[in-house]
Tab-separated table of C-alpha atoms in Angstrom:
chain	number	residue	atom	x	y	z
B	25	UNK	CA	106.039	95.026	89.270
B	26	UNK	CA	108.296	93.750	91.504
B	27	UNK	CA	109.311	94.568	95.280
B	28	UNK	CA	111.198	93.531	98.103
B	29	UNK	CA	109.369	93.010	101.500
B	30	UNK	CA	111.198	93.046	104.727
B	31	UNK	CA	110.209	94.056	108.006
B	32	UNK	CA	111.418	93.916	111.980
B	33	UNK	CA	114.976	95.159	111.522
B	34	UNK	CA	115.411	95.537	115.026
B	35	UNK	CA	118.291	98.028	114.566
B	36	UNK	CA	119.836	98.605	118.003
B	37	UNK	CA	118.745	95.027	119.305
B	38	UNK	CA	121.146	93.567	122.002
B	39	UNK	CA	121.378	89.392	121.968
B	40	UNK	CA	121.038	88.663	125.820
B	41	UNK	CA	123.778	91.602	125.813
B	42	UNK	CA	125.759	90.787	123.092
B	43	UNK	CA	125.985	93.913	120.483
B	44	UNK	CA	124.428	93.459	116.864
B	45	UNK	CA	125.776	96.207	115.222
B	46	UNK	CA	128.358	94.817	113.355
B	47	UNK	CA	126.137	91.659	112.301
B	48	UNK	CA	122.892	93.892	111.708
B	49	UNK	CA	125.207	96.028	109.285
B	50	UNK	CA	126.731	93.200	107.720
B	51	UNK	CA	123.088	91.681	106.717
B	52	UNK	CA	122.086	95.288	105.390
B	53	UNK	CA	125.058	94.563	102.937
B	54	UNK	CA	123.671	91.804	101.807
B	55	UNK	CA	120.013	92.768	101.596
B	56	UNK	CA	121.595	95.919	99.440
B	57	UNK	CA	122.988	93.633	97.164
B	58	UNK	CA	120.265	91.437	96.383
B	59	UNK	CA	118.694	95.146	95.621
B	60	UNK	CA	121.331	95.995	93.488
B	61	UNK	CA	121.078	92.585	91.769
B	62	UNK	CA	117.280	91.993	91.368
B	63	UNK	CA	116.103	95.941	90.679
B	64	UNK	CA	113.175	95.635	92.907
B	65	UNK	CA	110.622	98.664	91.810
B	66	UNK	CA	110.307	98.602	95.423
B	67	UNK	CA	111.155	97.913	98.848
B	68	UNK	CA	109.181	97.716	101.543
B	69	UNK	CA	109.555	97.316	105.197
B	70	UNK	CA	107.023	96.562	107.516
B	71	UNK	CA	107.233	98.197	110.552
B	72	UNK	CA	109.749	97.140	113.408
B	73	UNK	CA	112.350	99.772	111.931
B	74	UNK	CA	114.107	100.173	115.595
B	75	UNK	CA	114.045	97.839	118.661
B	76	UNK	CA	113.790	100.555	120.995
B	77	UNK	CA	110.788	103.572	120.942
B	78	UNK	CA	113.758	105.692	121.275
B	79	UNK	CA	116.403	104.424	119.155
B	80	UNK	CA	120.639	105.133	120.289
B	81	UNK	CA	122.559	107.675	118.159
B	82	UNK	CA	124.574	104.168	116.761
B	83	UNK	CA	120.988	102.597	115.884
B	84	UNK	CA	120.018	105.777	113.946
B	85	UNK	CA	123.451	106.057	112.422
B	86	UNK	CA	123.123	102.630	111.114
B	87	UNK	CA	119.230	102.888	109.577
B	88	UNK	CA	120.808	106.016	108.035
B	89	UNK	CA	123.152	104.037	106.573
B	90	UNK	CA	121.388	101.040	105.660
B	91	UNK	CA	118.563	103.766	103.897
B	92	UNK	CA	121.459	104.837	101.719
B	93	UNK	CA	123.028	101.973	100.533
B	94	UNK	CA	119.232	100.935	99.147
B	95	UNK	CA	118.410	103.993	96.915
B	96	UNK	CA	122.462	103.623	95.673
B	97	UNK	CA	121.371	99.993	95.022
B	98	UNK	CA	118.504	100.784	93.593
B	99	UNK	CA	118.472	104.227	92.908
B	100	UNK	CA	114.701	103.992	91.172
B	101	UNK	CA	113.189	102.055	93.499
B	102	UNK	CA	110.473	103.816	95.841
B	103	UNK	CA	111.069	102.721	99.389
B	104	UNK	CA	108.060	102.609	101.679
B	105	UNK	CA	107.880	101.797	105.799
B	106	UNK	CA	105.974	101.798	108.677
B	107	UNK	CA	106.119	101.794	112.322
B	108	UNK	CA	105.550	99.440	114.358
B	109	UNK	CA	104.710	98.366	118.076
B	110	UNK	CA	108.871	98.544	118.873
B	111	UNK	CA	108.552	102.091	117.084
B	112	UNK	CA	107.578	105.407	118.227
B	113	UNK	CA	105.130	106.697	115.655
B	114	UNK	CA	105.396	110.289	115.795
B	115	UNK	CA	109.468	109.855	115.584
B	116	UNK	CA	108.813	107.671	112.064
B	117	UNK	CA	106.744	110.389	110.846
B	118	UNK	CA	109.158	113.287	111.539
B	119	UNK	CA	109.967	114.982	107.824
B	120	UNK	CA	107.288	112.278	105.869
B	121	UNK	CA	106.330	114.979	103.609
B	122	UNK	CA	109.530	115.910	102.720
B	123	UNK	CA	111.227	112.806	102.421
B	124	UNK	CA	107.951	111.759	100.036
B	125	UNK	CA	109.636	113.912	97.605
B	126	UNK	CA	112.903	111.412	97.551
B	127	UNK	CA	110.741	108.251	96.913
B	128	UNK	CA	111.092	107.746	100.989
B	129	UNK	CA	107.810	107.486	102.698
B	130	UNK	CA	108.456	106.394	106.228
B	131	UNK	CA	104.990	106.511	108.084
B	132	UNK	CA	104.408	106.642	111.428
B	133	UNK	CA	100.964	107.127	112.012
B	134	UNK	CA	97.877	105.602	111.020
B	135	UNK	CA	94.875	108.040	110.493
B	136	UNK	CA	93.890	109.449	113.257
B	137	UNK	CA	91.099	111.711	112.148
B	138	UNK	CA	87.466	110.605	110.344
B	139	UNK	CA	88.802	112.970	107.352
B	140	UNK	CA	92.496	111.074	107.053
B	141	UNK	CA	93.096	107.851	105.254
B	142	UNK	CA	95.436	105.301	104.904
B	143	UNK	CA	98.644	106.773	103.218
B	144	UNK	CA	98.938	104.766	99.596
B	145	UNK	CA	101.297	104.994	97.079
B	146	UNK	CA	100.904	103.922	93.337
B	147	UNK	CA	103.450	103.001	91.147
B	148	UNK	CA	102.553	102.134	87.650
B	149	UNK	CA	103.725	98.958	85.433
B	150	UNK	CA	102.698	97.672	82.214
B	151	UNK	CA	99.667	96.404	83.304
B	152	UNK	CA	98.600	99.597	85.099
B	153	UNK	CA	99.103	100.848	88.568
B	154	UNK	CA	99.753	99.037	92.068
B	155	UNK	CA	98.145	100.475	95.097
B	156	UNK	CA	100.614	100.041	98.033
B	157	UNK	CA	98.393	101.079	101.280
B	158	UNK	CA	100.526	101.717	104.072
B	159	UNK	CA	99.145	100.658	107.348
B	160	UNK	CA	101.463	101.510	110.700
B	161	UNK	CA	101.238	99.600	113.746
B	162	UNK	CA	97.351	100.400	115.169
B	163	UNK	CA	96.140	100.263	118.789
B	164	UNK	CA	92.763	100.867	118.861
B	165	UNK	CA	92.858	103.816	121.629
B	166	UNK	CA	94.445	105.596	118.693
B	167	UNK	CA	92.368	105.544	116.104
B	168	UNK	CA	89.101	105.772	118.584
B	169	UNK	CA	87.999	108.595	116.464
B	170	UNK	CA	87.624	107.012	112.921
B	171	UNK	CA	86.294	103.756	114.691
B	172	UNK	CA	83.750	104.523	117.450
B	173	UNK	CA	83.448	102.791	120.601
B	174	UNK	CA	81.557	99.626	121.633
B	175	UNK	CA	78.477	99.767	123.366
B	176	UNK	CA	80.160	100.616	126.762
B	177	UNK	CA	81.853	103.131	125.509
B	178	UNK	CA	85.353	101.572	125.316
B	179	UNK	CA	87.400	101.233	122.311
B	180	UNK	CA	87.357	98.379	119.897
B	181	UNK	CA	89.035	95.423	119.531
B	182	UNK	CA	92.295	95.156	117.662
B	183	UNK	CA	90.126	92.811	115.107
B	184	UNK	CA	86.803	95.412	115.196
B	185	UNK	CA	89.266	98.364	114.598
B	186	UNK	CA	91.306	97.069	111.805
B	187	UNK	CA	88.235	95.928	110.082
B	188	UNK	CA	86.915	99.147	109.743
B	189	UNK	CA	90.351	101.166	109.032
B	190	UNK	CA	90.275	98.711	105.642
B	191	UNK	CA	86.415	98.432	104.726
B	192	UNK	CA	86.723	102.574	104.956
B	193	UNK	CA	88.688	102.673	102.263
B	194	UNK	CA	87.866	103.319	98.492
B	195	UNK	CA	89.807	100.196	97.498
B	196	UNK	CA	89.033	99.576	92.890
B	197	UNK	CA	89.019	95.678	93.764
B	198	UNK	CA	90.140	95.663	89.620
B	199	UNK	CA	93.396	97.023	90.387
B	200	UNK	CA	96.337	95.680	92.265
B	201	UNK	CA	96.175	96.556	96.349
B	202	UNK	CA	99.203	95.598	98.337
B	203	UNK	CA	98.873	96.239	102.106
B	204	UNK	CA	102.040	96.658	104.615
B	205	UNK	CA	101.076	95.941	107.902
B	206	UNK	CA	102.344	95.376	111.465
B	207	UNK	CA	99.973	93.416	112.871
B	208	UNK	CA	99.210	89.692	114.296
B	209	UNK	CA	96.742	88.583	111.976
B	210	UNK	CA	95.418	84.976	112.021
B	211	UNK	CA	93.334	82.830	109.877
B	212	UNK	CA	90.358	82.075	110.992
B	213	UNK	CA	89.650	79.255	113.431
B	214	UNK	CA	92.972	79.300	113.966
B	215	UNK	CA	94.059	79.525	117.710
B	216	UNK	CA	96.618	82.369	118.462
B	217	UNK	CA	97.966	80.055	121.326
B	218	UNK	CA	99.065	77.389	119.530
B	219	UNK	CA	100.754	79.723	116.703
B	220	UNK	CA	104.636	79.578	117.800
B	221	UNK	CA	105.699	82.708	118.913
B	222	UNK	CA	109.249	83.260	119.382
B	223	UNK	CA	111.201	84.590	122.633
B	224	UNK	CA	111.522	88.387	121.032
B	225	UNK	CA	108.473	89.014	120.424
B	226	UNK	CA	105.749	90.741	122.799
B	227	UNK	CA	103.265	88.466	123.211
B	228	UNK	CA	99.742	90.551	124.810
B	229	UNK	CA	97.892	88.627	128.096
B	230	UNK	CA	94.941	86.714	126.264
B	231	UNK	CA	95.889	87.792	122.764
B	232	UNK	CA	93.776	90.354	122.798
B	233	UNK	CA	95.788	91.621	119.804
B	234	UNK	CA	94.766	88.989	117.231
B	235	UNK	CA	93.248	90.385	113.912
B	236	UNK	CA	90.986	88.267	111.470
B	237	UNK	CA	93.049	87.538	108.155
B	238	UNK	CA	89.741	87.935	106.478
B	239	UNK	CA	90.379	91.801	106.556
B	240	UNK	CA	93.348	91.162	103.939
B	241	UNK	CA	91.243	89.833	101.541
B	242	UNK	CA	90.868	93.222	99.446
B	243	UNK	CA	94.225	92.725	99.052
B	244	UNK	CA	96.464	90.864	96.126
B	245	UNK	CA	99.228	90.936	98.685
B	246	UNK	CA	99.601	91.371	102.002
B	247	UNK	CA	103.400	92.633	103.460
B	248	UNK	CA	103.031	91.824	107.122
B	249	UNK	CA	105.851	92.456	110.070
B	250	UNK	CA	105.535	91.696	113.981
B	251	UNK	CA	106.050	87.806	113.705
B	252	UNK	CA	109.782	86.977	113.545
B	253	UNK	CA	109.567	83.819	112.085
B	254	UNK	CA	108.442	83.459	108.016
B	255	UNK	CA	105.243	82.431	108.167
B	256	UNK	CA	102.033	82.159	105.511
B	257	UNK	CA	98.982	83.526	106.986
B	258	UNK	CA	96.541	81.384	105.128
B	259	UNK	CA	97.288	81.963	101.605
B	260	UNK	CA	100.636	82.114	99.788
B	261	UNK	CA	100.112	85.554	99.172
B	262	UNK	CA	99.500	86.743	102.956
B	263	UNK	CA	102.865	86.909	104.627
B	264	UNK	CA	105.506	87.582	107.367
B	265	UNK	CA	108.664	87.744	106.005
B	266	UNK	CA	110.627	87.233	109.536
B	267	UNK	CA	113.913	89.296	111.025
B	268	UNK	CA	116.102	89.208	108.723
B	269	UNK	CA	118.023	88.461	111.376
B	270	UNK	CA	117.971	85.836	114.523
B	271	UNK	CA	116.813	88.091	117.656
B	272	UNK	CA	116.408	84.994	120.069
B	273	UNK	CA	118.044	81.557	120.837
B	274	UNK	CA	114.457	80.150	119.924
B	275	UNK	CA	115.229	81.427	116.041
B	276	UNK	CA	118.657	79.090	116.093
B	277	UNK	CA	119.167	77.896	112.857
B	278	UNK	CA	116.553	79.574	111.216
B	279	UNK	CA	116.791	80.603	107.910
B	280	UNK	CA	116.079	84.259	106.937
B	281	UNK	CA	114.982	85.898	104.046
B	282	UNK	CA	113.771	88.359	101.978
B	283	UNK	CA	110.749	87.709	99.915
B	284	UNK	CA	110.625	89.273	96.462
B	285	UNK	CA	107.307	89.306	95.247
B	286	UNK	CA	106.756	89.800	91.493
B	287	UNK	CA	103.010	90.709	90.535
B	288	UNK	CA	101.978	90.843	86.877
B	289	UNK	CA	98.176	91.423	86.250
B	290	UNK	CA	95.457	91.007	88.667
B	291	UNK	CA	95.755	87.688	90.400
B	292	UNK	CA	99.489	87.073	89.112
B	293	UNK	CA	101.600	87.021	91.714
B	294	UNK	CA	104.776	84.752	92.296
B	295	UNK	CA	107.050	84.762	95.428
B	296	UNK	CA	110.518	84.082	95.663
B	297	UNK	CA	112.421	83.567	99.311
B	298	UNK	CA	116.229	85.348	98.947
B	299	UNK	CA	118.165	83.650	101.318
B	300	UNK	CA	120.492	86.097	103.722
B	301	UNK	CA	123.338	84.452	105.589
B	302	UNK	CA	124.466	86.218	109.087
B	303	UNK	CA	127.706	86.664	110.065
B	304	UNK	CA	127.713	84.932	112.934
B	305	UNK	CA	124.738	82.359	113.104
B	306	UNK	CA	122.592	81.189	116.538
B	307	UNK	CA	122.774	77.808	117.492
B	308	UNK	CA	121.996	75.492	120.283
B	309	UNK	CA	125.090	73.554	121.332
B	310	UNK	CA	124.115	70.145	123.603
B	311	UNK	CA	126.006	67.427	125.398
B	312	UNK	CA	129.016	66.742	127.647
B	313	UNK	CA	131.493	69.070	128.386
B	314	UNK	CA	133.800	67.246	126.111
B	315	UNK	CA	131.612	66.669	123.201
B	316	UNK	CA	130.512	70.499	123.499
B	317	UNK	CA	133.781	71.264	123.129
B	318	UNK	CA	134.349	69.712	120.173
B	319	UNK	CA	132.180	71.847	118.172
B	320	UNK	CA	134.184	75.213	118.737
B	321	UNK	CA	132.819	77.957	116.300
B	322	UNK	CA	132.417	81.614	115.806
B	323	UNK	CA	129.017	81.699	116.364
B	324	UNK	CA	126.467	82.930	118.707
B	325	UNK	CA	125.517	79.826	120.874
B	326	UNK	CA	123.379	78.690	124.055
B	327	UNK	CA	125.120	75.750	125.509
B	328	UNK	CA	123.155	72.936	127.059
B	329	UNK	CA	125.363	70.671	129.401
B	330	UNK	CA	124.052	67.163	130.096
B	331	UNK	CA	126.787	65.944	132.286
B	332	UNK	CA	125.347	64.183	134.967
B	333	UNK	CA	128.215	64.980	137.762
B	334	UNK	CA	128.602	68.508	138.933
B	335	UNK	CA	131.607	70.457	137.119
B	336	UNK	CA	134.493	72.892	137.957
B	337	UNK	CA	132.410	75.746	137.615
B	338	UNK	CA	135.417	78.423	136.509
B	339	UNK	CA	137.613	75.827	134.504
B	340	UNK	CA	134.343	74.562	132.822
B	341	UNK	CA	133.395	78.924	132.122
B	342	UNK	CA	137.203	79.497	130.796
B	343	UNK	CA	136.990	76.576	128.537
B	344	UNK	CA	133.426	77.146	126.598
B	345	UNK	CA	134.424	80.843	126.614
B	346	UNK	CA	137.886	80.300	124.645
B	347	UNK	CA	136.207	78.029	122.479
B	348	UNK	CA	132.938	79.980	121.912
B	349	UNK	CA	133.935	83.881	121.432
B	350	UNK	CA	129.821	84.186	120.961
B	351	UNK	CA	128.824	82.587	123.797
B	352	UNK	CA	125.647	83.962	125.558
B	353	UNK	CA	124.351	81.325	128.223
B	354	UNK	CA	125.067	78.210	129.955
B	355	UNK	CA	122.496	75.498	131.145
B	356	UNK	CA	122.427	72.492	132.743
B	357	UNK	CA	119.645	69.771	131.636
B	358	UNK	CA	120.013	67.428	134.641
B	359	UNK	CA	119.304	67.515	138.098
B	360	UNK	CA	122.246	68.386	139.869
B	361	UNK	CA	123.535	69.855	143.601
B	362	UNK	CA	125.488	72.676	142.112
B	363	UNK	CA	124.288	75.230	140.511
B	364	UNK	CA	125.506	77.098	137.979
B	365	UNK	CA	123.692	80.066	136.552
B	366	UNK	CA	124.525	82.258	138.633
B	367	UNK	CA	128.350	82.148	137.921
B	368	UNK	CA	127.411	82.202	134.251
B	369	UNK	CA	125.153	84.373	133.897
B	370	UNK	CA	122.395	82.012	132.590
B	371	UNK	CA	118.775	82.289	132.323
B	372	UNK	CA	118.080	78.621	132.845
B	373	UNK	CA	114.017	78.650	133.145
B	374	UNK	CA	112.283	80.867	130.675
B	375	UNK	CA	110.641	84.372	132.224
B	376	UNK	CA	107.434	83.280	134.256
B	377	UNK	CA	104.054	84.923	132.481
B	378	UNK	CA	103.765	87.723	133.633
B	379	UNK	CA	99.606	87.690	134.386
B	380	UNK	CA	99.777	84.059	135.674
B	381	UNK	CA	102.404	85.277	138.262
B	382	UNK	CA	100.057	88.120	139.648
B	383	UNK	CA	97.076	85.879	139.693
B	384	UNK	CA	99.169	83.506	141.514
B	385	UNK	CA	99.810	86.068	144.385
B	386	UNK	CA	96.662	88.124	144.064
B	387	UNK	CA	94.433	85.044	145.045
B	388	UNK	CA	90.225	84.810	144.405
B	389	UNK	CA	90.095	87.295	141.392
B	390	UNK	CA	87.069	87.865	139.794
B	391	UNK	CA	86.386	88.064	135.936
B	392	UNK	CA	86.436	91.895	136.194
B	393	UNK	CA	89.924	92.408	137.843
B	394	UNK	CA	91.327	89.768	136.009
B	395	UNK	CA	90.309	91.964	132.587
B	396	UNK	CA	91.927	94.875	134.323
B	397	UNK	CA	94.734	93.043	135.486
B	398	UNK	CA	95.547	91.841	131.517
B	399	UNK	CA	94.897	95.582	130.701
B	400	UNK	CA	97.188	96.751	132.890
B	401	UNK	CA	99.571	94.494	132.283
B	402	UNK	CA	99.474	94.904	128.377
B	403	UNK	CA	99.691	98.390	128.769
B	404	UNK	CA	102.958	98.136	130.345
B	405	UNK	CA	104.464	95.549	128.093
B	406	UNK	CA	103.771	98.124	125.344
B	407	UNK	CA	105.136	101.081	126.738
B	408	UNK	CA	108.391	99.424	127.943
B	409	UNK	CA	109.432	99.585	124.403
């Protein structure tokens, strides 16, 4: 058996304003011809279809498109997805019954009700079938019904709920079980502080939205989305594949990929990164003026000036802009008397935290409204997509 996992597509995303449409479609291309070159039995995305809860008419035109050059890639492939947190759920799930019938199952929703499970699919190789349990993004006031509350009455944790959404399940631990998932799961004892997040990513007050990795174990494979960088959550076989494309200056020169994942029988699994190249790459530019300059390219770029006297502010804008077409910000890295971000448009200083900043004017908080404060506070990051 072999499949394709991808996840956070982002479709719609804009690159501190700059318009990905043309590099988003471009990377589709390629991604459709690794499909068309591999024969993936197939492809799965987890979660992170749009960037926006409601998605433009151009974002939707291009998923539309990007859906169909897949199944004429790969016409026999089966192509599974989930939403996730950027997603609205009940939009993913619109037709799902119908679009089953096409080897499409985009789900929205996780079970909601104690009678409803955990939509799978099985596809069938030579060594017998492959259980692919599709798990959308889950906040635990959702699925309060299957789960229970706590003692107080409240809803679970993110860890307490996704425990018991898997242990419900009749999972034949003799069979293959793949899992797609849009979570942040961590291994345990590790701290979800010091895991590196980067800048286009929601990141919840406290990390109150940390899972257990243990809860994959059922699992011969694990297809994970919501971290944007390709990372191993324990195990080789537990991953996040990353964007396929750069969403922030903090992914410059990453490299992107999609992982193909070949399984044969149980516990035979091998995992091969297929390198995608962007159109137009993200990189950090730093030094002089003059050496800056010197590096004039196509790409999208964040330059970092480190001239120590101030500059011509609108010769030194015209220059970097003829000889970066991509550029998206301007920064200074010395102390200086003029200052230029506000000419340029630059974000200089990263966004404060947002609960440190209220803490910081709502002074003498106790334990209680602090936990209300990160509530509240999480709440809104969550809904602003």
């Amino acid at each position: 058996m072999r499949f394709f996992h991808l996840s956070d597509l982002h479709i719609g995303l804009k690159l501190m304003g700059r318009d990905l449409r043309e590099d988003q479609a471009y990377i589709f291309d390629e991604i459709a011809d690794y499909a068309r070159q591999y024969a993936p039995d197939a492809i799965v995305i987890a979660g992170d279809i749009y960037d926006k809860s409601i998605p433009s008419a151009e974002a939707v035109d291009l998923f539309d498109r990007f859906v169909q050059s897949l199944t004429a890639a790969a016409p026999h492939a089966e192509l599974m997805m989930i939403s996730g947190n950027h997603d609205s759920g009940p939009r993913v799930n619109v037709f799902r019954s119908v679009l089953k019938r096409q080897k499409i199952h985009m789900i929205g929703m996780p079970p909601v009700k104690p009678e409803e499970t955990i939509e799978k699919v099985t596809l069938t190789d030579a060594y017998g079938p492959v259980h692919f349990y599709l798990l959308p993004f889950v906040r635990p006031s959702m699925v309060r019904e299957i789960t229970g509350s706590d003692e107080n009455g409240n809803a679970l944790s993110y860890d307490a709920a996704i425990h018991k959404m898997i242990e419900r399940e009749d999972l034949c631990r003799e069979e293959r079980n793949v899992l797609v998932s849009h979570q942040f799961y961590l291994p345990a004892g590790v701290d979800a502080s010091k895991v590196e997040r980067m800048d286009s990513e929601i990141r919840t007050v406290g990390n109150i939205d940390e899972v257990k990795a243990d809860a994959l174990e059922p699992f011969d494979y694990a297809a994970l989305g919501h971290i944007h960088k390709p990372m191993k959550v324990g195990q080789e076989n537990y991953r996040y594949c990353g964007t396929p494309l750069a969403c922030s200056v903090s992914e410059a020169a990453q490299q992107k990929g999609v992982i193909m994942v070949d399984m044969a029988g149980k516990g035979e699994l091998t995992t091969t990164v297929l390198p995608l190249t962007p159109l137009r790459g993200v990189k950090v530019i730093r030094g002089t003026l003059e050496e800056v300059l010197r590096e004039t390219c196509a790409d999208y770029v964040s330059i970092r000036l480190t001239d120590k006297v101030d500059l011509d502010v609108l010769d030194m804008q015209e220059r970097l802009r003829e000889a970066f077409p991509g550029l998206l910000e301007i920064r200074r890295e010395v102390v200086r008397t003029a200052d230029y971000s506000a000419e340029a448009g630059a974000d200089r200083e990263e966004a404060p935290d947002p609960f440190a900043l209220c803490c910081s004017f709502l002074s003498d908080l106790t334990e209680e409204e602090k936990a209300i404060l990160e509530d509240v506070i999480n709440q809104i990051q969550e809904g602003g997509r």
